[in-house]
Every structure is written in structure tokens, then in C-alpha cells.
Amino acid sequence: MGRLEKYKGIFPAFYACYDEKGDVSPEKTQAFARYLIDKGIQGLYVCGSSGECIYQSAEERMVILENVMKAAKGKVTIIAHIAALNTRDSIRLAKHAEACGADAVAAIPPIYFALPEHAIERYWSDMVDATDLDFIIYNIPQTTGYALSMNLFQRMRRNKKVIGVKNSSMPVQDILNFKAAAGEDLIIFNGPDEQFVAGRVMGADSGIGGTYGVMPELFLKADGYVKAGDFKKAQAVQFAIDEIIGVMCSCQGNLYAVMKEILKRNGMDIGGARLPLPPVVPDDMEKIEKADSLIRRAVATL
């Protein structure tokens, strides 16, 4: 198997698992990791946006990764998201990921301050240089305020440890552009779940997504149909996924709080979302029930 083959497939963005007090739960973290692995996914993306990393300390993120690794036991590829509010913490997280045995690290650009591109390059390069792990650039301009330019992409990929981009920008053409520039030398991950099939057709090798964890079966089905060239069936799964996402996003509660409630209904209680992310409210319950039913139906019929 080639160096990059282990990064191909379906990588759920791992959700933060909390106990009744709202603290990170090692037991629930391991249970949720085993739950997803048993579904047949190829890897996990740990402590990213879907993992609520921006609302956690570096120490909490280390506990999460340690327990994911305990559950994974080398069965799947583990990518640890290590971006933090300062480079020092990011390097700590990078070195910790390497010590834990993660396969790769990934990072969004710096947030809050609008930094010049050379500073963003330095931020990522410092993390790359901190370990021998593979590094994945995370491009998500709608939340970070910075869209990865082709110039910086080309400069970063000169380092052989930079092996891919998780592209969560909405234009599917961005995936085409990054893949055209990288060829087979880098892995391009589709980010927006609402256009997973389109991203794969445009050149994405894999997917990392925030809603994969609540419906991994559907993304595995869509990926399988794309690989088989059955785009009519892939489209049908994508339509179902988008309907489910639409229902979940119509709730007052935060999307991750909503998905955790759906998981709880299916026997996987990993707590709620951490404030300031809004919790689910009673008015959400009818929509949560609808989304759960849509998932069950799609899994059974598509």
C-alpha cells in the first residue's frame, strides 16, 4: 500500500464526548470511537471543528486523542487537528500527537487576527517542523477568514511532510484546482458534506465531515457508489444526506448538540455541546425525531 492510500475513504470528524458535568469523558470517547470504527469507516479526524476544539484546553484535547488512540488500536488512520490560538500550544499538540502514534496532524490557519500570508505560512511551517508526522492543511475560509491561495499551497507542498488539504470551502471548483495542481502527490479531502459526491467527482480522494458521525453508513454508501461509477445511486444518497442536514440545521440547538441527541436515541450517549454552543430546546425534538427517521429510512433503502 502506498504512503497515501491510508488517507483514502470516509473520515468522520470526531465529536467531543462529555460527562454529566460537561467534562471530557475518557470512557465515552473510547466508546464513540469504537462505535464509528465498527461501522467500517477508514479513519477519524480528531479535535477539529466538530470536536469543539476552540472551546477546549490543550490538556483536554490531549485526553481526547489519547483515548481515541486507545480505542482505535491501529485499526484506522488517525488525523489529529492541532491548530490552537497560539503556535506554542499547536506545537505541544503536534508533539503529543506524534507521541500517541497518530498518523498525521492537520491545522486551520490562525483565527481572530487577520494575519498576512507569510505569517500564516510560518504558523503552519512551525507545526510541520515540530514532528515527523504527515501534515494536512485545513482550508475553511467561511470560519477562519482566510482562503488558501494557490501560491501558499504551492509553497507549502514543497515540504514532503505536507501530504494534503482538507478543503471545506464551498466552491467545488476549489477541489478541482487543488487536485489539478497536486495530481497524485497529495490527498484532497472533501469538506462540505452537502456536496460530498460532487467533491469526489471533481477530484477529492476522500472525505472528512462533521455529519459523518451521525450517519456514517450513508457516506460509506455514497463513497462506494462513486468508486463503482454508479452516480445515479450516489446522487440519491446525496439527496437524502442533504435533506437530513437541512432538517438538523433548522433546529434552534447547535448542529452538534442536535446530532448528539440523535446518537443518544440510538444508544450512544456522548453528552451535549459545550457552551456557548446552544443546546437543543423542546421545540427541536420533533425535528430531531424527523432527522432520525430519515437517517434510518435512507440506511435501510438506499
Phi, psi and omega in degrees: 000131179294164184304325186266351184299328183290351179262008180261133179134205184255120182240095175298137171284118190289135180273146174295138182244118185243153174273188184296335179271355182089010177270154177302131181254112176300321183293315180291326177299313179295320181295318181291322177298316179296321179302312181289319179299320180294341177284343178102017178291161184266341181190174179230142177250110195253136175067037173264203181302315180293341176271007177060032187300329184293342180254017182235153175283164177299323181295320178295320180295326176294319179298318180299310182297317180303319184280330172297317180296322178298321181283324184291319177050039177076007183283331183224166178281135181244122174249122180259122175279127189240000181299138178222179183288350176214155184296325181302313179293324179297319178293320175302314181293324178297311181295324177295318178299318178296318180295329180283342181097018177298155181278327184204163172238158180218160181203138166286167173287171177300146181244169180080289176284137175277103185262151175293159186298327179294330178286324176295318177300317179296318180303309179292318183295325177298323177289318179302317184285346186284338183218178174262008183285157170296149183234137180237126176283136179250111181257108180218073188297333183293341177248334183263340182084001179234127176258123181305121179275157178294327179297313180291322176304315181293323179291318181295322185285355172295334176279122186294344177282343176279111189245001180179177177228130166268107186259111180249014172290152187285325180294121179296336180299332178300321178298315178302315183295316180293320181291321179297323180285326186270331185063221181269005184279339181229156175265130174250121179263130171288134179259306183293116183296329183295345180227039181303310183297316179299318179297320179294319180295326182280355174130353178297137181274335189207182176220138170237122186215150183284337178260359180302323187295334181267343178213057183300327182301322184289320179288326174295321177296312181300317180296319179296319179293322177297315180298326181276353181077016179264081188283338176294315177291322177299319179296319180298319178294319179297320177300318179295316178302315183292324176296317180297314179299320179300317178295314181297321182286347178278355178285158175285327178291154178301149183305319182289326175295320179295313182294325177294327176293321177296316178299320179300322178295341180253022173087008180242090182270108180241022176085195180251197177264152183275133175302143017273008174297127186289137178284168174292153179239163182307324180294343180282341193297324179295320179289324177297318177297320179296314180298318179298318179294321179295320178297312181300317181295315181295320179297323184281334191245337187268000000 
